[in-house]
Amino acid sequence: MSPTTSHRYQTVFFDIDGTLCDPGSGITDAVRHALRQMGLQEQDAAALRRFVGPPLEHSFRDYCGLRPAEVEQAVAHYREHYRDEGIAQYRAYPGADDLLTLLADLGVRVAVVTAKIQSFAEEALRVAGLDRHLSDVFGRAPQDVVTKTATLAGALRSTGAPRTSAVMVGDREHDVLAALDNRIDSIAVLHGFGTHDELRTAGPTHIVDSLAQIGPLVLRP
């Protein structure tokens, strides 16, 4: 089928963790390791899952009460463990490859917007086998602490995507709020780390149960 320009959305920005990819226990294991190195213990799975989505620095500060110097140390411990053991666990969610292939083949610009540092984001996508579908990956520099709102704003500037035909897809409230802040639509997916109540309260344009439901939303006239 030849590409067309009549789709509802011409540019789709995807989150990675909990949206396109299952990170396994790579993130939570790295958080647990970092906290242990800081003399803290956290075994509650729900508490550890909160770290998936927001900037890591904010999570160590807000959830653990660490001071700025301690946050910097915790992040360094996290990154070392995540680089050595976490990224290798990444797997694409069922249907992710098919969805990205479909969108790209039909002329939709497909990109990633993530709170991850750029090198980790690119490696995670490579391990999951999704990198070949993407026109752009927008992460952050290791020394920068930025919100998803700021990263998405940069992605919109870089791509020149009109706000009326761009959409953000993610599994946490941060993805939805970033879209709202940037005045674009959002699709919240329920198979990731966010709860239905969290996502519904954030106010997405659409809520879907699986990646299979995203194609029809994006490609409709």
PDB file of C-alpha atoms in Angstrom:
ATOM      1  CA  MET A   1       0.000   0.000   0.000  1.00  0.00           C
ATOM      2  CA  SER A   2       1.402   3.398  -0.903  1.00  0.00           C
ATOM      3  CA  PRO A   3       1.944   6.129   1.723  1.00  0.00           C
ATOM      4  CA  THR A   4      -0.837   8.668   2.162  1.00  0.00           C
ATOM      5  CA  THR A   5      -1.129  12.050   3.836  1.00  0.00           C
ATOM      6  CA  SER A   6      -4.767  11.693   4.902  1.00  0.00           C
ATOM      7  CA  HIS A   7      -4.105  10.118   8.299  1.00  0.00           C
ATOM      8  CA  ARG A   8      -5.379  11.687  11.514  1.00  0.00           C
ATOM      9  CA  TYR A   9      -1.820  11.804  12.889  1.00  0.00           C
ATOM     10  CA  GLN A  10       1.240  12.354  10.726  1.00  0.00           C
ATOM     11  CA  THR A  11       3.803  12.171  13.560  1.00  0.00           C
ATOM     12  CA  VAL A  12       3.700   9.728  16.466  1.00  0.00           C
ATOM     13  CA  PHE A  13       6.013  10.096  19.452  1.00  0.00           C
ATOM     14  CA  PHE A  14       6.343   6.929  21.554  1.00  0.00           C
ATOM     15  CA  ASP A  15       7.604   6.443  25.084  1.00  0.00           C
ATOM     16  CA  ILE A  16       9.818   3.356  25.534  1.00  0.00           C
ATOM     17  CA  ASP A  17       9.408   1.684  28.941  1.00  0.00           C
ATOM     18  CA  GLY A  18       5.937   0.216  29.390  1.00  0.00           C
ATOM     19  CA  THR A  19       4.841   1.470  25.979  1.00  0.00           C
ATOM     20  CA  LEU A  20       6.947  -0.089  23.219  1.00  0.00           C
ATOM     21  CA  CYS A  21       9.141  -2.257  25.420  1.00  0.00           C
ATOM     22  CA  ASP A  22       9.003  -4.430  28.486  1.00  0.00           C
ATOM     23  CA  PRO A  23      12.191  -3.593  30.408  1.00  0.00           C
ATOM     24  CA  GLY A  24      11.885  -6.718  32.527  1.00  0.00           C
ATOM     25  CA  SER A  25      13.293  -6.113  35.989  1.00  0.00           C
ATOM     26  CA  GLY A  26      16.213  -4.104  34.622  1.00  0.00           C
ATOM     27  CA  ILE A  27      15.007  -0.741  35.903  1.00  0.00           C
ATOM     28  CA  THR A  28      13.708  -1.871  39.275  1.00  0.00           C
ATOM     29  CA  ASP A  29      16.798  -4.014  39.898  1.00  0.00           C
ATOM     30  CA  ALA A  30      19.014  -1.017  39.157  1.00  0.00           C
ATOM     31  CA  VAL A  31      16.970   1.198  41.485  1.00  0.00           C
ATOM     32  CA  ARG A  32      17.165  -1.389  44.241  1.00  0.00           C
ATOM     33  CA  HIS A  33      20.930  -1.642  43.729  1.00  0.00           C
ATOM     34  CA  ALA A  34      21.357   2.135  43.832  1.00  0.00           C
ATOM     35  CA  LEU A  35      19.330   2.448  47.029  1.00  0.00           C
ATOM     36  CA  ARG A  36      21.292  -0.374  48.630  1.00  0.00           C
ATOM     37  CA  GLN A  37      24.518   1.447  47.798  1.00  0.00           C
ATOM     38  CA  MET A  38      23.069   4.496  49.547  1.00  0.00           C
ATOM     39  CA  GLY A  39      22.269   2.481  52.667  1.00  0.00           C
ATOM     40  CA  LEU A  40      18.561   2.180  51.896  1.00  0.00           C
ATOM     41  CA  GLN A  41      16.438  -0.913  51.420  1.00  0.00           C
ATOM     42  CA  GLU A  42      13.330  -1.086  49.266  1.00  0.00           C
ATOM     43  CA  GLN A  43      11.742  -4.431  48.446  1.00  0.00           C
ATOM     44  CA  ASP A  44       8.195  -3.307  47.685  1.00  0.00           C
ATOM     45  CA  ALA A  45       7.576  -3.896  43.979  1.00  0.00           C
ATOM     46  CA  ALA A  46       4.974  -1.141  43.690  1.00  0.00           C
ATOM     47  CA  ALA A  47       7.341   1.407  45.219  1.00  0.00           C
ATOM     48  CA  LEU A  48      10.088   0.434  42.794  1.00  0.00           C
ATOM     49  CA  ARG A  49       7.753   0.608  39.789  1.00  0.00           C
ATOM     50  CA  ARG A  50       7.162   4.304  40.518  1.00  0.00           C
ATOM     51  CA  PHE A  51      10.665   4.960  39.204  1.00  0.00           C
ATOM     52  CA  VAL A  52       9.634   3.942  35.681  1.00  0.00           C
ATOM     53  CA  GLY A  53       8.664   7.077  33.775  1.00  0.00           C
ATOM     54  CA  PRO A  54       9.769  10.246  35.555  1.00  0.00           C
ATOM     55  CA  PRO A  55      13.328  11.596  35.435  1.00  0.00           C
ATOM     56  CA  LEU A  56      15.373   9.391  37.738  1.00  0.00           C
ATOM     57  CA  GLU A  57      16.747  12.361  39.649  1.00  0.00           C
ATOM     58  CA  HIS A  58      13.246  13.513  40.536  1.00  0.00           C
ATOM     59  CA  SER A  59      12.278  10.041  41.739  1.00  0.00           C
ATOM     60  CA  PHE A  60      15.266   9.669  44.071  1.00  0.00           C
ATOM     61  CA  ARG A  61      14.538  13.138  45.414  1.00  0.00           C
ATOM     62  CA  ASP A  62      10.769  12.868  45.753  1.00  0.00           C
ATOM     63  CA  TYR A  63      10.350   9.227  46.755  1.00  0.00           C
ATOM     64  CA  CYS A  64      13.478   8.765  48.859  1.00  0.00           C
ATOM     65  CA  GLY A  65      14.154  12.236  50.195  1.00  0.00           C
ATOM     66  CA  LEU A  66      17.749  12.253  48.984  1.00  0.00           C
ATOM     67  CA  ARG A  67      19.699  15.520  48.960  1.00  0.00           C
ATOM     68  CA  PRO A  68      21.209  16.779  45.671  1.00  0.00           C
ATOM     69  CA  ALA A  69      24.664  15.281  46.278  1.00  0.00           C
ATOM     70  CA  GLU A  70      23.074  11.967  47.292  1.00  0.00           C
ATOM     71  CA  VAL A  71      20.844  11.995  44.217  1.00  0.00           C
ATOM     72  CA  GLU A  72      23.919  12.345  42.042  1.00  0.00           C
ATOM     73  CA  GLN A  73      25.554   9.363  43.745  1.00  0.00           C
ATOM     74  CA  ALA A  74      22.392   7.254  43.492  1.00  0.00           C
ATOM     75  CA  VAL A  75      22.025   8.027  39.790  1.00  0.00           C
ATOM     76  CA  ALA A  76      25.633   6.988  39.164  1.00  0.00           C
ATOM     77  CA  HIS A  77      25.050   3.662  40.956  1.00  0.00           C
ATOM     78  CA  TYR A  78      21.836   3.151  38.998  1.00  0.00           C
ATOM     79  CA  ARG A  79      23.408   3.828  35.621  1.00  0.00           C
ATOM     80  CA  GLU A  80      26.310   1.487  36.217  1.00  0.00           C
ATOM     81  CA  HIS A  81      24.011  -1.408  37.128  1.00  0.00           C
ATOM     82  CA  TYR A  82      21.484  -0.591  34.401  1.00  0.00           C
ATOM     83  CA  ARG A  83      24.170  -0.384  31.706  1.00  0.00           C
ATOM     84  CA  ASP A  84      25.815  -3.648  32.745  1.00  0.00           C
ATOM     85  CA  GLU A  85      22.731  -5.764  33.477  1.00  0.00           C
ATOM     86  CA  GLY A  86      19.486  -3.906  32.763  1.00  0.00           C
ATOM     87  CA  ILE A  87      19.459  -3.019  29.082  1.00  0.00           C
ATOM     88  CA  ALA A  88      20.019  -6.623  27.986  1.00  0.00           C
ATOM     89  CA  GLN A  89      16.573  -7.512  29.416  1.00  0.00           C
ATOM     90  CA  TYR A  90      14.622  -5.311  26.994  1.00  0.00           C
ATOM     91  CA  ARG A  91      11.998  -6.981  24.839  1.00  0.00           C
ATOM     92  CA  ALA A  92       9.467  -5.439  22.470  1.00  0.00           C
ATOM     93  CA  TYR A  93       5.864  -5.839  23.517  1.00  0.00           C
ATOM     94  CA  PRO A  94       3.793  -8.107  21.278  1.00  0.00           C
ATOM     95  CA  GLY A  95       2.632  -6.106  18.291  1.00  0.00           C
ATOM     96  CA  ALA A  96       5.196  -3.304  18.666  1.00  0.00           C
ATOM     97  CA  ASP A  97       7.231  -4.312  15.625  1.00  0.00           C
ATOM     98  CA  ASP A  98       4.131  -4.767  13.484  1.00  0.00           C
ATOM     99  CA  LEU A  99       2.705  -1.404  14.563  1.00  0.00           C
ATOM    100  CA  LEU A 100       5.876   0.564  13.855  1.00  0.00           C
ATOM    101  CA  THR A 101       6.302  -1.196  10.502  1.00  0.00           C
ATOM    102  CA  LEU A 102       2.720  -0.394   9.506  1.00  0.00           C
ATOM    103  CA  LEU A 103       2.966   3.273  10.463  1.00  0.00           C
ATOM    104  CA  ALA A 104       6.335   3.801   8.795  1.00  0.00           C
ATOM    105  CA  ASP A 105       5.239   2.015   5.614  1.00  0.00           C
ATOM    106  CA  LEU A 106       2.169   4.261   5.374  1.00  0.00           C
ATOM    107  CA  GLY A 107       4.182   7.449   5.645  1.00  0.00           C
ATOM    108  CA  VAL A 108       3.721   8.267   9.331  1.00  0.00           C
ATOM    109  CA  ARG A 109       6.782   9.733  11.034  1.00  0.00           C
ATOM    110  CA  VAL A 110       7.583   7.500  14.012  1.00  0.00           C
ATOM    111  CA  ALA A 111       9.869   8.752  16.786  1.00  0.00           C
ATOM    112  CA  VAL A 112      10.653   8.175  20.452  1.00  0.00           C
ATOM    113  CA  VAL A 113      10.527  10.724  23.270  1.00  0.00           C
ATOM    114  CA  THR A 114      11.974   9.434  26.519  1.00  0.00           C
ATOM    115  CA  ALA A 115      13.366  10.502  29.888  1.00  0.00           C
ATOM    116  CA  LYS A 116      16.277   8.125  29.334  1.00  0.00           C
ATOM    117  CA  ILE A 117      19.708   9.421  28.469  1.00  0.00           C
ATOM    118  CA  GLN A 118      20.225   9.228  24.729  1.00  0.00           C
ATOM    119  CA  SER A 119      22.729   6.366  24.627  1.00  0.00           C
ATOM    120  CA  PHE A 120      20.638   4.138  26.903  1.00  0.00           C
ATOM    121  CA  ALA A 121      17.498   4.825  24.870  1.00  0.00           C
ATOM    122  CA  GLU A 122      19.182   3.949  21.593  1.00  0.00           C
ATOM    123  CA  GLU A 123      20.707   0.764  23.012  1.00  0.00           C
ATOM    124  CA  ALA A 124      17.421  -0.384  24.580  1.00  0.00           C
ATOM    125  CA  LEU A 125      15.636   0.042  21.249  1.00  0.00           C
ATOM    126  CA  ARG A 126      18.425  -1.793  19.447  1.00  0.00           C
ATOM    127  CA  VAL A 127      18.254  -4.713  21.878  1.00  0.00           C
ATOM    128  CA  ALA A 128      14.470  -4.858  21.419  1.00  0.00           C
ATOM    129  CA  GLY A 129      14.859  -4.778  17.634  1.00  0.00           C
ATOM    130  CA  LEU A 130      12.799  -1.627  17.139  1.00  0.00           C
ATOM    131  CA  ASP A 131      15.474   0.893  16.216  1.00  0.00           C
ATOM    132  CA  ARG A 132      15.175   0.361  12.457  1.00  0.00           C
ATOM    133  CA  HIS A 133      11.620   1.701  12.391  1.00  0.00           C
ATOM    134  CA  LEU A 134      12.326   5.070  13.999  1.00  0.00           C
ATOM    135  CA  SER A 135      13.097   8.348  12.289  1.00  0.00           C
ATOM    136  CA  ASP A 136      14.335   9.965  15.520  1.00  0.00           C
ATOM    137  CA  VAL A 137      15.077   9.185  19.167  1.00  0.00           C
ATOM    138  CA  PHE A 138      14.815  12.114  21.557  1.00  0.00           C
ATOM    139  CA  GLY A 139      16.439  11.413  24.916  1.00  0.00           C
ATOM    140  CA  ARG A 140      18.600  13.608  27.111  1.00  0.00           C
ATOM    141  CA  ALA A 141      22.232  14.239  27.860  1.00  0.00           C
ATOM    142  CA  PRO A 142      23.603  12.509  30.994  1.00  0.00           C
ATOM    143  CA  GLN A 143      24.165  15.797  32.802  1.00  0.00           C
ATOM    144  CA  ASP A 144      20.724  17.259  31.999  1.00  0.00           C
ATOM    145  CA  VAL A 145      17.669  16.836  34.203  1.00  0.00           C
ATOM    146  CA  VAL A 146      14.661  17.682  32.085  1.00  0.00           C
ATOM    147  CA  THR A 147      10.978  16.862  32.175  1.00  0.00           C
ATOM    148  CA  LYS A 148       9.151  14.885  29.516  1.00  0.00           C
ATOM    149  CA  THR A 149       7.401  18.146  28.634  1.00  0.00           C
ATOM    150  CA  ALA A 150      10.728  19.768  27.732  1.00  0.00           C
ATOM    151  CA  THR A 151      11.949  16.745  25.765  1.00  0.00           C
ATOM    152  CA  LEU A 152       8.708  16.586  23.793  1.00  0.00           C
ATOM    153  CA  ALA A 153       8.904  20.323  23.105  1.00  0.00           C
ATOM    154  CA  GLY A 154      12.382  19.803  21.691  1.00  0.00           C
ATOM    155  CA  ALA A 155      11.148  16.927  19.551  1.00  0.00           C
ATOM    156  CA  LEU A 156       8.373  19.066  18.118  1.00  0.00           C
ATOM    157  CA  ARG A 157      10.836  21.829  17.270  1.00  0.00           C
ATOM    158  CA  SER A 158      13.318  19.407  15.727  1.00  0.00           C
ATOM    159  CA  THR A 159      10.799  17.585  13.561  1.00  0.00           C
ATOM    160  CA  GLY A 160       8.713  20.636  12.717  1.00  0.00           C
ATOM    161  CA  ALA A 161       5.636  18.484  13.273  1.00  0.00           C
ATOM    162  CA  PRO A 162       2.375  20.472  13.288  1.00  0.00           C
ATOM    163  CA  ARG A 163       0.711  20.146  16.670  1.00  0.00           C
ATOM    164  CA  THR A 164      -2.648  19.403  15.077  1.00  0.00           C
ATOM    165  CA  SER A 165      -1.311  16.177  13.511  1.00  0.00           C
ATOM    166  CA  ALA A 166       1.092  14.955  16.227  1.00  0.00           C
ATOM    167  CA  VAL A 167       0.356  12.571  19.094  1.00  0.00           C
ATOM    168  CA  MET A 168       2.258  11.284  22.139  1.00  0.00           C
ATOM    169  CA  VAL A 169       1.855   7.624  23.126  1.00  0.00           C
ATOM    170  CA  GLY A 170       2.787   6.544  26.651  1.00  0.00           C
ATOM    171  CA  ASP A 171       1.871   4.520  29.700  1.00  0.00           C
ATOM    172  CA  ARG A 172       2.347   7.070  32.520  1.00  0.00           C
ATOM    173  CA  GLU A 173       0.743  10.362  33.466  1.00  0.00           C
ATOM    174  CA  HIS A 174       4.002  12.140  32.601  1.00  0.00           C
ATOM    175  CA  ASP A 175       3.482  11.259  28.933  1.00  0.00           C
ATOM    176  CA  VAL A 176      -0.083  12.545  28.938  1.00  0.00           C
ATOM    177  CA  LEU A 177       0.792  15.739  30.812  1.00  0.00           C
ATOM    178  CA  ALA A 178       3.714  16.392  28.457  1.00  0.00           C
ATOM    179  CA  ALA A 179       1.306  16.188  25.524  1.00  0.00           C
ATOM    180  CA  LEU A 180      -1.154  18.536  27.220  1.00  0.00           C
ATOM    181  CA  ASP A 181       1.613  21.016  28.029  1.00  0.00           C
ATOM    182  CA  ASN A 182       2.690  20.957  24.385  1.00  0.00           C
ATOM    183  CA  ARG A 183      -0.874  21.195  23.070  1.00  0.00           C
ATOM    184  CA  ILE A 184      -0.892  17.900  21.191  1.00  0.00           C
ATOM    185  CA  ASP A 185      -3.096  14.812  21.506  1.00  0.00           C
ATOM    186  CA  SER A 186      -2.126  11.761  23.540  1.00  0.00           C
ATOM    187  CA  ILE A 187      -2.804   8.037  23.568  1.00  0.00           C
ATOM    188  CA  ALA A 188      -2.477   6.288  26.926  1.00  0.00           C
ATOM    189  CA  VAL A 189      -1.734   2.555  26.861  1.00  0.00           C
ATOM    190  CA  LEU A 190      -2.797   0.350  29.764  1.00  0.00           C
ATOM    191  CA  HIS A 191      -0.348  -2.532  29.375  1.00  0.00           C
ATOM    192  CA  GLY A 192       2.542  -0.642  30.995  1.00  0.00           C
ATOM    193  CA  PHE A 193       3.362   0.799  34.403  1.00  0.00           C
ATOM    194  CA  GLY A 194       0.572   3.341  34.844  1.00  0.00           C
ATOM    195  CA  THR A 195      -2.797   2.482  36.360  1.00  0.00           C
ATOM    196  CA  HIS A 196      -6.102   3.212  34.682  1.00  0.00           C
ATOM    197  CA  ASP A 197      -6.945   5.756  37.391  1.00  0.00           C
ATOM    198  CA  GLU A 198      -3.585   7.518  36.982  1.00  0.00           C
ATOM    199  CA  LEU A 199      -3.980   7.792  33.229  1.00  0.00           C
ATOM    200  CA  ARG A 200      -7.675   8.695  33.214  1.00  0.00           C
ATOM    201  CA  THR A 201      -7.060  11.466  35.749  1.00  0.00           C
ATOM    202  CA  ALA A 202      -4.247  12.883  33.599  1.00  0.00           C
ATOM    203  CA  GLY A 203      -6.740  13.385  30.766  1.00  0.00           C
ATOM    204  CA  PRO A 204      -5.475  11.660  27.612  1.00  0.00           C
ATOM    205  CA  THR A 205      -7.199  12.093  24.268  1.00  0.00           C
ATOM    206  CA  HIS A 206      -7.503   8.300  23.912  1.00  0.00           C
ATOM    207  CA  ILE A 207      -7.010   5.290  26.209  1.00  0.00           C
ATOM    208  CA  VAL A 208      -6.240   1.869  24.689  1.00  0.00           C
ATOM    209  CA  ASP A 209      -5.660  -1.582  26.114  1.00  0.00           C
ATOM    210  CA  SER A 210      -3.019  -2.680  23.635  1.00  0.00           C
ATOM    211  CA  LEU A 211      -0.738  -1.536  20.844  1.00  0.00           C
ATOM    212  CA  ALA A 212      -3.057  -3.169  18.318  1.00  0.00           C
ATOM    213  CA  GLN A 213      -5.615  -0.417  18.920  1.00  0.00           C
ATOM    214  CA  ILE A 214      -3.201   2.406  18.095  1.00  0.00           C
ATOM    215  CA  GLY A 215      -3.006   1.850  14.342  1.00  0.00           C
ATOM    216  CA  PRO A 216      -6.687   2.566  13.698  1.00  0.00           C
ATOM    217  CA  LEU A 217      -6.532   5.733  15.819  1.00  0.00           C
ATOM    218  CA  VAL A 218      -3.495   7.068  13.987  1.00  0.00           C
ATOM    219  CA  LEU A 219      -4.490   6.061  10.453  1.00  0.00           C
ATOM    220  CA  ARG A 220      -8.113   7.094  10.414  1.00  0.00           C
ATOM    221  CA  PRO A 221      -8.878  10.031   8.041  1.00  0.00           C
TER     222      PRO A 221
END
